[in-house]
Tab-separated table of C-alpha atoms in Angstrom:
chain	number	residue	atom	x	y	z
A	1423	UNK	CA	-19.498	-3.831	-12.064
A	1424	UNK	CA	-16.413	-2.519	-13.840
A	1425	UNK	CA	-14.777	0.519	-12.293
A	1426	UNK	CA	-12.593	2.896	-14.253
A	1427	UNK	CA	-10.319	5.572	-12.753
A	1428	UNK	CA	-13.105	8.154	-12.822
A	1429	UNK	CA	-15.778	5.760	-11.569
A	1430	UNK	CA	-14.914	5.907	-7.855
A	1431	UNK	CA	-17.223	8.433	-6.251
A	1432	UNK	CA	-15.198	11.127	-4.505
A	1433	UNK	CA	-15.971	12.031	-0.890
A	1434	UNK	CA	-18.139	15.150	-1.086
A	1435	UNK	CA	-16.726	18.311	0.453
A	1436	UNK	CA	-18.580	19.391	3.605
A	1437	UNK	CA	-20.819	22.411	3.103
A	1438	UNK	CA	-21.260	23.312	6.761
A	1439	UNK	CA	-19.639	22.851	10.142
A	1440	UNK	CA	-22.204	20.158	10.915
A	1441	UNK	CA	-21.208	18.191	7.780
A	1442	UNK	CA	-17.579	18.093	8.922
A	1443	UNK	CA	-18.885	15.562	11.428
A	1444	UNK	CA	-16.540	16.445	14.290
A	1445	UNK	CA	-17.308	17.830	17.725
A	1446	UNK	CA	-17.020	21.639	18.033
A	1447	UNK	CA	-14.394	21.218	20.753
A	1448	UNK	CA	-12.175	18.994	18.576
A	1449	UNK	CA	-12.444	21.391	15.613
A	1450	UNK	CA	-11.745	24.379	17.849
A	1451	UNK	CA	-8.705	22.787	19.466
A	1452	UNK	CA	-7.298	21.492	16.167
A	1453	UNK	CA	-7.619	24.942	14.640
A	1454	UNK	CA	-6.011	26.644	17.656
A	1455	UNK	CA	-3.107	24.168	17.672
A	1456	UNK	CA	-2.610	24.692	13.940
A	1457	UNK	CA	-2.519	28.490	14.322
A	1458	UNK	CA	-0.066	28.093	17.200
A	1459	UNK	CA	2.259	25.657	15.405
A	1460	UNK	CA	2.058	26.941	11.829
A	1461	UNK	CA	2.955	30.340	10.425
A	1462	UNK	CA	-0.440	30.849	8.783
A	1463	UNK	CA	-2.706	33.783	9.515
A	1464	UNK	CA	-5.088	34.302	6.579
A	1465	UNK	CA	-8.175	32.210	5.962
A	1466	UNK	CA	-7.169	30.718	2.602
A	1467	UNK	CA	-3.858	29.481	4.016
A	1468	UNK	CA	-5.532	28.177	7.160
A	1469	UNK	CA	-8.171	26.397	5.030
A	1470	UNK	CA	-5.457	24.741	2.964
A	1471	UNK	CA	-3.665	23.602	6.132
A	1472	UNK	CA	-6.709	22.151	7.894
A	1473	UNK	CA	-8.142	20.838	4.580
A	1474	UNK	CA	-11.586	22.416	4.929
A	1475	UNK	CA	-13.466	24.756	2.564
A	1476	UNK	CA	-12.800	28.471	3.076
A	1477	UNK	CA	-16.379	29.370	4.162
A	1478	UNK	CA	-16.296	26.762	6.947
A	1479	UNK	CA	-12.907	27.953	8.182
A	1480	UNK	CA	-14.116	31.543	8.157
A	1481	UNK	CA	-17.093	30.494	10.268
A	1482	UNK	CA	-14.769	28.701	12.725
A	1483	UNK	CA	-12.494	31.775	12.900
A	1484	UNK	CA	-15.516	34.000	13.587
A	1485	UNK	CA	-16.585	31.597	16.341
A	1486	UNK	CA	-13.106	31.789	17.925
A	1487	UNK	CA	-13.172	35.574	17.684
A	1488	UNK	CA	-16.477	35.547	19.530
A	1489	UNK	CA	-14.846	33.452	22.270
A	1490	UNK	CA	-11.927	35.874	22.515
A	1491	UNK	CA	-9.326	33.363	21.328
A	1492	UNK	CA	-8.532	34.931	17.949
A	1493	UNK	CA	-8.261	38.560	16.935
A	1494	UNK	CA	-8.002	40.386	13.625
A	1495	UNK	CA	-4.726	42.113	12.827
A	1496	UNK	CA	-6.096	44.676	10.367
A	1497	UNK	CA	-5.536	44.581	6.617
A	1498	UNK	CA	-1.803	45.323	6.538
A	1499	UNK	CA	0.432	42.509	5.412
A	1500	UNK	CA	4.204	42.077	5.962
A	1501	UNK	CA	6.222	45.239	5.542
A	1502	UNK	CA	3.153	47.445	5.749
A	1503	UNK	CA	1.719	46.348	2.408
A	1504	UNK	CA	-2.029	46.179	1.943
A	1505	UNK	CA	-3.241	42.585	2.241
A	1506	UNK	CA	-6.155	41.240	0.200
A	1507	UNK	CA	-7.208	39.146	3.186
A	1508	UNK	CA	-7.711	39.865	6.836
A	1509	UNK	CA	-4.888	38.319	8.876
A	1510	UNK	CA	-5.655	36.811	12.285
A	1511	UNK	CA	-3.624	35.881	15.346
A	1512	UNK	CA	-4.177	34.088	18.618
A	1513	UNK	CA	-4.973	36.138	21.687
A	1514	UNK	CA	-3.342	35.302	25.011
A	1515	UNK	CA	-6.450	33.310	25.862
A	1516	UNK	CA	-6.188	31.464	22.533
A	1517	UNK	CA	-2.509	30.674	23.115
A	1518	UNK	CA	-3.273	29.319	26.573
A	1519	UNK	CA	-6.035	27.085	25.209
A	1520	UNK	CA	-3.753	25.916	22.361
A	1521	UNK	CA	-1.079	24.898	24.873
A	1522	UNK	CA	-3.654	23.028	26.957
A	1523	UNK	CA	-4.872	21.232	23.843
A	1524	UNK	CA	-1.301	20.365	22.769
A	1525	UNK	CA	-0.724	18.840	26.206
A	1526	UNK	CA	-3.610	16.453	25.466
A	1527	UNK	CA	-2.605	15.701	21.858
A	1528	UNK	CA	0.117	17.084	19.609
A	1529	UNK	CA	-1.999	16.498	16.510
A	1530	UNK	CA	-2.649	19.587	14.374
A	1531	UNK	CA	-3.181	20.362	10.692
A	1532	UNK	CA	-5.723	18.483	8.562
A	1533	UNK	CA	-9.038	17.897	10.276
A	1534	UNK	CA	-9.639	14.151	10.693
A	1535	UNK	CA	-12.495	12.248	9.081
A	1536	UNK	CA	-14.951	10.625	11.508
A	1537	UNK	CA	-14.706	6.844	11.346
A	1538	UNK	CA	-18.364	6.445	10.396
A	1539	UNK	CA	-17.931	8.865	7.488
A	1540	UNK	CA	-14.809	7.013	6.362
A	1541	UNK	CA	-16.761	3.733	6.316
A	1542	UNK	CA	-19.091	5.254	3.724
A	1543	UNK	CA	-16.161	6.184	1.489
A	1544	UNK	CA	-14.630	2.713	1.828
A	1545	UNK	CA	-17.891	1.234	0.545
A	1546	UNK	CA	-17.889	3.653	-2.425
A	1547	UNK	CA	-14.394	2.598	-3.510
A	1548	UNK	CA	-14.371	-1.035	-2.398
A	1549	UNK	CA	-11.730	-3.332	-3.872
A	1550	UNK	CA	-14.539	-5.850	-4.365
A	1551	UNK	CA	-16.205	-3.576	-6.905
A	1552	UNK	CA	-13.245	-3.784	-9.286
A	1553	UNK	CA	-13.526	-6.254	-12.158
A	1554	UNK	CA	-10.249	-7.076	-13.898
A	1555	UNK	CA	-10.311	-8.477	-17.442
A	1556	UNK	CA	-7.926	-11.076	-18.837
A	1557	UNK	CA	-6.395	-8.391	-21.083
A	1558	UNK	CA	-5.767	-6.039	-18.150
A	1559	UNK	CA	-4.258	-8.751	-15.991
A	1560	UNK	CA	-2.022	-10.118	-18.758
A	1561	UNK	CA	-0.797	-6.612	-19.638
A	1562	UNK	CA	-0.069	-5.827	-15.973
A	1563	UNK	CA	2.235	-8.845	-15.724
A	1564	UNK	CA	4.650	-7.095	-18.071
A	1565	UNK	CA	7.391	-9.404	-19.295
A	1566	UNK	CA	6.410	-12.333	-17.086
A	1567	UNK	CA	5.880	-15.497	-19.132
A	1568	UNK	CA	2.948	-17.234	-17.461
A	1569	UNK	CA	0.918	-20.236	-18.568
A	1570	UNK	CA	-2.633	-19.328	-19.727
A	1571	UNK	CA	-4.228	-21.502	-17.051
A	1572	UNK	CA	-2.498	-19.450	-14.330
A	1573	UNK	CA	-4.013	-16.208	-15.655
A	1574	UNK	CA	-7.389	-17.997	-15.804
A	1575	UNK	CA	-7.093	-18.853	-12.108
A	1576	UNK	CA	-5.768	-15.464	-11.014
A	1577	UNK	CA	-8.435	-13.400	-12.795
A	1578	UNK	CA	-11.507	-14.499	-10.788
A	1579	UNK	CA	-9.480	-14.371	-7.565
A	1580	UNK	CA	-8.427	-10.753	-8.150
A	1581	UNK	CA	-11.928	-9.683	-9.213
A	1582	UNK	CA	-13.405	-11.229	-6.059
A	1583	UNK	CA	-11.154	-9.007	-3.941
A	1584	UNK	CA	-10.974	-11.588	-1.157
A	1585	UNK	CA	-7.795	-13.540	-0.311
A	1586	UNK	CA	-5.296	-15.512	-2.356
A	1587	UNK	CA	-2.654	-18.052	-1.368
A	1588	UNK	CA	0.042	-18.507	-3.996
A	1589	UNK	CA	2.361	-21.431	-3.344
A	1590	UNK	CA	5.032	-23.313	-5.207
A	1591	UNK	CA	8.789	-23.716	-5.515
A	1592	UNK	CA	10.937	-20.608	-5.004
A	1593	UNK	CA	12.110	-18.387	-7.813
A	1594	UNK	CA	9.049	-18.631	-10.041
A	1595	UNK	CA	7.722	-15.105	-9.803
A	1596	UNK	CA	5.143	-15.237	-7.007
A	1597	UNK	CA	6.293	-11.826	-5.760
A	1598	UNK	CA	6.295	-10.398	-9.295
A	1599	UNK	CA	2.808	-11.781	-9.899
A	1600	UNK	CA	1.618	-10.104	-6.690
A	1601	UNK	CA	2.964	-6.769	-7.920
A	1602	UNK	CA	1.368	-7.345	-11.327
A	1603	UNK	CA	-2.001	-7.813	-9.652
A	1604	UNK	CA	-1.638	-4.385	-8.085
A	1605	UNK	CA	-0.839	-2.855	-11.468
A	1606	UNK	CA	-3.934	-4.472	-12.978
A	1607	UNK	CA	-6.208	-2.655	-10.521
A	1608	UNK	CA	-5.001	0.633	-11.900
A	1609	UNK	CA	-7.583	3.114	-10.637
A	1610	UNK	CA	-7.625	5.715	-7.884
A	1611	UNK	CA	-9.170	5.943	-4.448
A	1612	UNK	CA	-9.333	8.536	-1.669
A	1613	UNK	CA	-7.249	7.982	1.466
A	1614	UNK	CA	-8.000	9.991	4.627
A	1615	UNK	CA	-5.122	11.927	6.082
A	1616	UNK	CA	-6.435	10.956	9.508
A	1617	UNK	CA	-9.568	9.457	11.014
A	1618	UNK	CA	-11.212	10.161	14.346
A	1619	UNK	CA	-12.798	7.737	16.771
A	1620	UNK	CA	-13.988	8.639	20.273
A	1621	UNK	CA	-11.915	11.825	20.216
A	1622	UNK	CA	-8.715	9.939	19.303
A	1623	UNK	CA	-6.816	10.774	16.108
A	1624	UNK	CA	-5.431	7.968	13.913
A	1625	UNK	CA	-3.212	9.025	11.016
A	1626	UNK	CA	-3.779	6.920	7.893
A	1627	UNK	CA	-2.200	8.597	4.870
A	1628	UNK	CA	1.435	7.537	4.613
A	1629	UNK	CA	3.537	8.822	1.680
A	1630	UNK	CA	5.665	5.666	1.912
A	1631	UNK	CA	2.620	3.472	1.256
A	1632	UNK	CA	0.339	5.798	-0.689
A	1633	UNK	CA	1.144	7.253	-4.118
A	1634	UNK	CA	-0.687	10.572	-4.298
A	1635	UNK	CA	-2.162	11.735	-7.607
A	1636	UNK	CA	-1.968	15.438	-8.290
A	1637	UNK	CA	-5.359	16.978	-9.000
A	1638	UNK	CA	-4.251	19.401	-11.706
A	1639	UNK	CA	-7.778	20.588	-12.392
A	1640	UNK	CA	-8.196	22.028	-8.907
A	1641	UNK	CA	-7.084	25.679	-8.526
A	1642	UNK	CA	-5.276	26.059	-5.226
A	1643	UNK	CA	-4.904	29.833	-5.152
A	1644	UNK	CA	-8.453	30.922	-5.790
A	1645	UNK	CA	-9.946	32.753	-2.821
A	1646	UNK	CA	-13.370	31.247	-3.344
A	1647	UNK	CA	-12.421	27.936	-4.847
A	1648	UNK	CA	-14.966	25.148	-5.160
A	1649	UNK	CA	-13.603	21.973	-3.589
A	1650	UNK	CA	-14.254	19.074	-5.937
A	1651	UNK	CA	-13.894	16.610	-3.068
A	1652	UNK	CA	-13.285	16.565	0.658
A	1653	UNK	CA	-9.682	17.744	1.021
A	1654	UNK	CA	-9.290	15.781	4.221
A	1655	UNK	CA	-8.618	12.921	1.812
A	1656	UNK	CA	-5.706	12.457	-0.595
A	1657	UNK	CA	-6.404	11.097	-4.074
A	1658	UNK	CA	-4.100	8.083	-4.488
A	1659	UNK	CA	-3.487	5.002	-6.560
A	1660	UNK	CA	-4.852	1.895	-4.888
A	1661	UNK	CA	-2.209	1.152	-2.238
A	1662	UNK	CA	0.056	-1.850	-1.942
A	1663	UNK	CA	1.597	-2.910	1.351
A	1664	UNK	CA	4.294	-5.566	1.049
A	1665	UNK	CA	5.643	-7.419	4.077
A	1666	UNK	CA	7.959	-10.394	4.309
A	1667	UNK	CA	9.833	-12.219	6.999
A	1668	UNK	CA	9.738	-9.147	9.243
A	1669	UNK	CA	5.956	-9.311	9.723
A	1670	UNK	CA	4.744	-9.919	13.264
A	1671	UNK	CA	1.363	-9.629	14.932
A	1672	UNK	CA	2.190	-6.336	16.664
A	1673	UNK	CA	2.470	-4.678	13.230
A	1674	UNK	CA	-1.260	-5.326	12.776
A	1675	UNK	CA	-2.184	-3.241	15.846
A	1676	UNK	CA	-2.578	0.511	16.260
A	1677	UNK	CA	0.761	2.236	16.843
A	1678	UNK	CA	0.497	4.650	19.774
A	1679	UNK	CA	2.864	7.590	20.023
A	1680	UNK	CA	3.046	8.336	23.765
A	1681	UNK	CA	4.776	11.681	23.202
A	1682	UNK	CA	2.343	13.059	20.625
A	1683	UNK	CA	-0.589	11.114	22.153
A	1684	UNK	CA	-1.812	10.122	18.718
A	1685	UNK	CA	-2.132	6.829	16.844
A	1686	UNK	CA	-0.837	5.582	13.516
A	1687	UNK	CA	-2.920	3.160	11.480
A	1688	UNK	CA	-1.630	-0.423	11.239
A	1689	UNK	CA	-0.495	-1.830	7.906
A	1690	UNK	CA	-3.787	-3.470	6.945
A	1691	UNK	CA	-5.731	-0.230	7.551
A	1692	UNK	CA	-3.276	1.691	5.363
A	1693	UNK	CA	-3.853	-0.963	2.673
A	1694	UNK	CA	-7.636	-0.397	2.664
A	1695	UNK	CA	-8.949	-0.357	-0.894
A	1696	UNK	CA	-5.766	-1.978	-2.169
A	1697	UNK	CA	-3.509	-4.989	-1.799
A	1698	UNK	CA	-1.768	-6.437	1.256
A	1699	UNK	CA	0.997	-8.858	0.273
A	1700	UNK	CA	2.452	-11.259	2.836
A	1701	UNK	CA	5.544	-12.529	1.043
A	1702	UNK	CA	7.682	-15.485	2.151
A	1703	UNK	CA	4.964	-16.810	4.430
A	1704	UNK	CA	6.544	-19.302	6.802
A	1705	UNK	CA	9.716	-17.219	7.255
A	1706	UNK	CA	8.247	-14.997	9.972
A	1707	UNK	CA	8.856	-15.429	13.693
A	1708	UNK	CA	5.126	-16.012	14.124
A	1709	UNK	CA	3.861	-19.391	12.867
A	1710	UNK	CA	1.795	-19.054	9.651
A	1711	UNK	CA	-1.191	-20.597	11.392
A	1712	UNK	CA	-1.094	-17.863	14.043
A	1713	UNK	CA	-0.853	-15.111	11.427
A	1714	UNK	CA	-3.835	-16.433	9.490
A	1715	UNK	CA	-5.849	-16.862	12.710
A	1716	UNK	CA	-5.415	-13.095	13.225
A	1717	UNK	CA	-7.044	-12.561	9.807
A	1718	UNK	CA	-10.017	-14.907	10.195
A	1719	UNK	CA	-12.623	-12.295	11.175
A	1720	UNK	CA	-11.349	-9.643	8.708
A	1721	UNK	CA	-11.235	-12.111	5.800
A	1722	UNK	CA	-14.692	-13.515	6.471
A	1723	UNK	CA	-16.594	-10.456	7.661
A	1724	UNK	CA	-14.848	-7.479	6.051
A	1725	UNK	CA	-14.164	-5.797	9.384
A	1726	UNK	CA	-11.204	-5.622	11.713
A	1727	UNK	CA	-11.056	-4.965	15.448
A	1728	UNK	CA	-8.490	-2.555	16.875
A	1729	UNK	CA	-7.836	-1.410	20.428
A	1730	UNK	CA	-6.945	1.962	21.950
A	1731	UNK	CA	-4.431	2.351	24.778
A	1732	UNK	CA	-7.368	2.455	27.171
A	1733	UNK	CA	-8.304	-1.059	26.086
A	1734	UNK	CA	-11.444	0.108	24.288
A	1735	UNK	CA	-12.002	-1.939	21.136
A	1736	UNK	CA	-13.691	-0.720	17.983
A	1737	UNK	CA	-14.342	-1.875	14.418
A	1738	UNK	CA	-12.738	-0.527	11.278
A	1739	UNK	CA	-13.420	-1.547	7.665
A	1740	UNK	CA	-11.333	-4.356	6.217
A	1741	UNK	CA	-11.494	-3.905	2.465
A	1742	UNK	CA	-8.246	-5.374	1.237
A	1743	UNK	CA	-7.119	-8.005	-1.235
A	1744	UNK	CA	-4.788	-10.133	0.882
A	1745	UNK	CA	-2.193	-12.168	-1.006
A	1746	UNK	CA	-0.189	-14.781	0.862
A	1747	UNK	CA	2.868	-16.103	-0.952
A	1748	UNK	CA	4.844	-19.111	0.251
A	1749	UNK	CA	7.396	-21.680	-0.887
A	1750	UNK	CA	5.926	-24.247	1.504
A	1751	UNK	CA	3.115	-26.615	0.665
A	1752	UNK	CA	-0.061	-25.262	2.316
A	1753	UNK	CA	-0.688	-28.549	4.147
A	1754	UNK	CA	2.687	-28.152	5.874
A	1755	UNK	CA	1.909	-24.782	7.452
A	1756	UNK	CA	-1.909	-24.643	7.817
A	1757	UNK	CA	-4.644	-26.836	9.151
A	1758	UNK	CA	-7.752	-27.333	7.040
A	1759	UNK	CA	-9.766	-24.797	9.061
A	1760	UNK	CA	-7.250	-22.066	8.214
A	1761	UNK	CA	-7.141	-23.065	4.552
A	1762	UNK	CA	-10.922	-22.742	4.341
A	1763	UNK	CA	-10.571	-19.080	5.325
A	1764	UNK	CA	-8.378	-18.366	2.301
A	1765	UNK	CA	-10.699	-18.119	-0.671
A	1766	UNK	CA	-8.322	-18.964	-3.517
A	1767	UNK	CA	-5.363	-21.383	-3.488
A	1768	UNK	CA	-3.212	-21.101	-6.608
A	1769	UNK	CA	-0.106	-23.151	-7.318
A	1770	UNK	CA	2.662	-21.346	-9.203
A	1771	UNK	CA	4.947	-23.894	-10.815
A	1772	UNK	CA	8.144	-23.383	-12.732
A	1773	UNK	CA	8.055	-22.974	-16.523
A	1774	UNK	CA	8.183	-25.875	-18.955
A	1775	UNK	CA	11.131	-26.040	-21.342
A	1776	UNK	CA	9.449	-23.971	-24.063
A	1777	UNK	CA	8.548	-21.160	-21.649
A	1778	UNK	CA	12.016	-21.339	-20.100
A	1779	UNK	CA	13.536	-20.761	-23.545
A	1780	UNK	CA	11.186	-17.828	-24.160
A	1781	UNK	CA	12.278	-16.231	-20.901
A	1782	UNK	CA	15.946	-16.955	-21.601
A	1783	UNK	CA	15.759	-15.381	-25.085
A	1784	UNK	CA	13.882	-12.330	-23.797
A	1785	UNK	CA	16.383	-11.694	-20.981
A	1786	UNK	CA	19.361	-12.202	-23.301
A	1787	UNK	CA	17.935	-9.714	-25.800
A	1788	UNK	CA	17.335	-7.118	-23.085
A	1789	UNK	CA	20.863	-7.480	-21.732
A	1790	UNK	CA	22.574	-7.477	-25.115
A	1791	UNK	CA	23.769	-11.074	-25.032
A	1792	UNK	CA	23.436	-12.911	-28.353
A	1793	UNK	CA	22.000	-16.418	-28.199
A	1794	UNK	CA	24.316	-19.285	-29.098
A	1795	UNK	CA	22.862	-22.609	-30.185
A	1796	UNK	CA	25.758	-24.739	-28.894
A	1797	UNK	CA	25.471	-23.054	-25.478
A	1798	UNK	CA	21.722	-23.665	-25.269
A	1799	UNK	CA	22.128	-27.309	-26.296
A	1800	UNK	CA	24.802	-27.718	-23.617
A	1801	UNK	CA	22.522	-26.105	-21.043
A	1802	UNK	CA	19.469	-28.205	-21.885
A	1803	UNK	CA	21.183	-31.524	-22.611
A	1804	UNK	CA	24.057	-31.516	-20.132
A	1805	UNK	CA	23.148	-29.310	-17.182
A	1806	UNK	CA	19.395	-29.495	-16.618
A	1807	UNK	CA	19.267	-33.316	-16.611
A	1808	UNK	CA	21.490	-33.170	-13.505
A	1809	UNK	CA	18.609	-31.494	-11.596
A	1810	UNK	CA	15.788	-33.527	-13.099
A	1811	UNK	CA	14.983	-30.938	-15.798
A	1812	UNK	CA	13.333	-28.669	-13.225
A	1813	UNK	CA	13.190	-25.115	-14.567
A	1814	UNK	CA	12.589	-21.914	-12.599
A	1815	UNK	CA	11.785	-18.390	-13.735
A	1816	UNK	CA	14.726	-16.834	-11.919
A	1817	UNK	CA	17.344	-19.010	-13.646
A	1818	UNK	CA	17.630	-17.228	-17.034
A	1819	UNK	CA	18.358	-13.891	-15.338
A	1820	UNK	CA	20.818	-15.526	-12.952
A	1821	UNK	CA	22.752	-17.385	-15.671
A	1822	UNK	CA	22.886	-14.455	-18.085
A	1823	UNK	CA	23.988	-11.999	-15.371
A	1824	UNK	CA	26.735	-14.445	-14.382
A	1825	UNK	CA	28.012	-14.720	-17.979
A	1826	UNK	CA	27.992	-10.932	-18.368
A	1827	UNK	CA	29.974	-10.527	-15.135
A	1828	UNK	CA	32.545	-13.044	-16.309
A	1829	UNK	CA	32.892	-11.240	-19.663
A	1830	UNK	CA	33.328	-7.914	-17.870
A	1831	UNK	CA	36.046	-9.360	-15.637
A	1832	UNK	CA	37.884	-11.107	-18.460
A	1833	UNK	CA	37.639	-8.102	-20.772
A	1834	UNK	CA	35.653	-10.082	-23.338
A	1835	UNK	CA	32.829	-8.866	-25.578
A	1836	UNK	CA	29.458	-10.087	-24.334
A	1837	UNK	CA	28.970	-13.603	-25.659
A	1838	UNK	CA	27.619	-16.992	-24.742
A	1839	UNK	CA	29.573	-20.253	-24.806
A	1840	UNK	CA	29.361	-23.733	-23.245
A	1841	UNK	CA	32.332	-22.824	-21.056
A	1842	UNK	CA	30.595	-19.686	-19.772
A	1843	UNK	CA	27.442	-21.737	-19.197
A	1844	UNK	CA	29.521	-24.114	-17.036
A	1845	UNK	CA	31.009	-21.274	-14.998
A	1846	UNK	CA	27.620	-19.587	-14.517
A	1847	UNK	CA	25.955	-22.865	-13.573
A	1848	UNK	CA	28.543	-23.538	-10.843
A	1849	UNK	CA	27.322	-20.444	-8.981
A	1850	UNK	CA	23.623	-21.313	-9.169
A	1851	UNK	CA	23.768	-24.351	-6.894
A	1852	UNK	CA	25.858	-25.518	-3.944
A	1853	UNK	CA	27.158	-29.072	-4.049
A	1854	UNK	CA	26.031	-31.461	-1.319
A	1855	UNK	CA	29.545	-32.690	-0.537
A	1856	UNK	CA	30.976	-31.752	2.856
A	1857	UNK	CA	33.893	-29.370	3.130
A	1858	UNK	CA	37.197	-31.129	3.669
């Protein structure tokens, strides 16, 4: 099933208080805290803040008025002007209840999405429903020069939406390939601002991780606007979470804020519907085997288990393309049981000489350095034999940047020469001899 940007079904906007899916007490307290903390007093502004349709918010306001917690302020706006909407304010009873609620949890603003409702949306926009074509994947790799057989191996792995281990010598673009995979996915999903489980609020949307897409077709000022989707979600590009040597197991647990008494989603939950990249596997404090053991149930069963401060455990969806990238051979860092849990193992080797020259010429052209035949012959015939003619994708950029820096320092026009090749090469490797 091929999904295009418009093919993901949006979460439908609730049409009644019951369809919001939250307990009346939680909705009441969230609304009271929002009125107390935010300078909003008319229904359209309140609706925008709590991310619910105007009719539902009006019904909640009327309910709070009936309980003596909110009162109408008349139709006069600031400065005595006539307001088009009825402004409201908290009564003393409403303020007291808001303070009590804030003492239990500082969360206010957008109403959360119940976890069970969120599960339904995850299924509608699953990463495993996305089919990537060879053309899409090749285009997403940009200027990377990759052998055709590598694209042939990557394509089915990405379309399966399961887990990928990329391994091979350093400097050959494993990180860039991981980012290209994200670009190939290309469509949009809906990320909840927060989810609710057992009365606890877990914030999910993170502007650092999630790239929001403006919904230009949706009028935001209309009094009786029709919500095209549940505004408790943010329309985003499929997310990418990238971690490296800093990753540890605690980063995969709920983050509890003891002051606000709320939770923040762990990295893999924020990556739901997208890509989770573990770069430089083997450089973390935790052994790779231990990290992968933490992922066994999520990778195999599509569900993760998290725990609240109380110790209560619960399941959340695990719908993420996990990409492990390492410079180590898999047999050095995993046992066979762990390797079985990773669905695709793809070796990323360095380029052959022809591809190396393609990369070198492309980088030189981009950086304004004219190719010189004598310099290339010197590089290929004199320098590379000293390292067994082993080429790496990073080397053209490194060598050309070195030559440009030398030209800048010496006040020379950008050029290439065997002498500059020698000077650049001396900075690419460290000799094995001991310091005297």
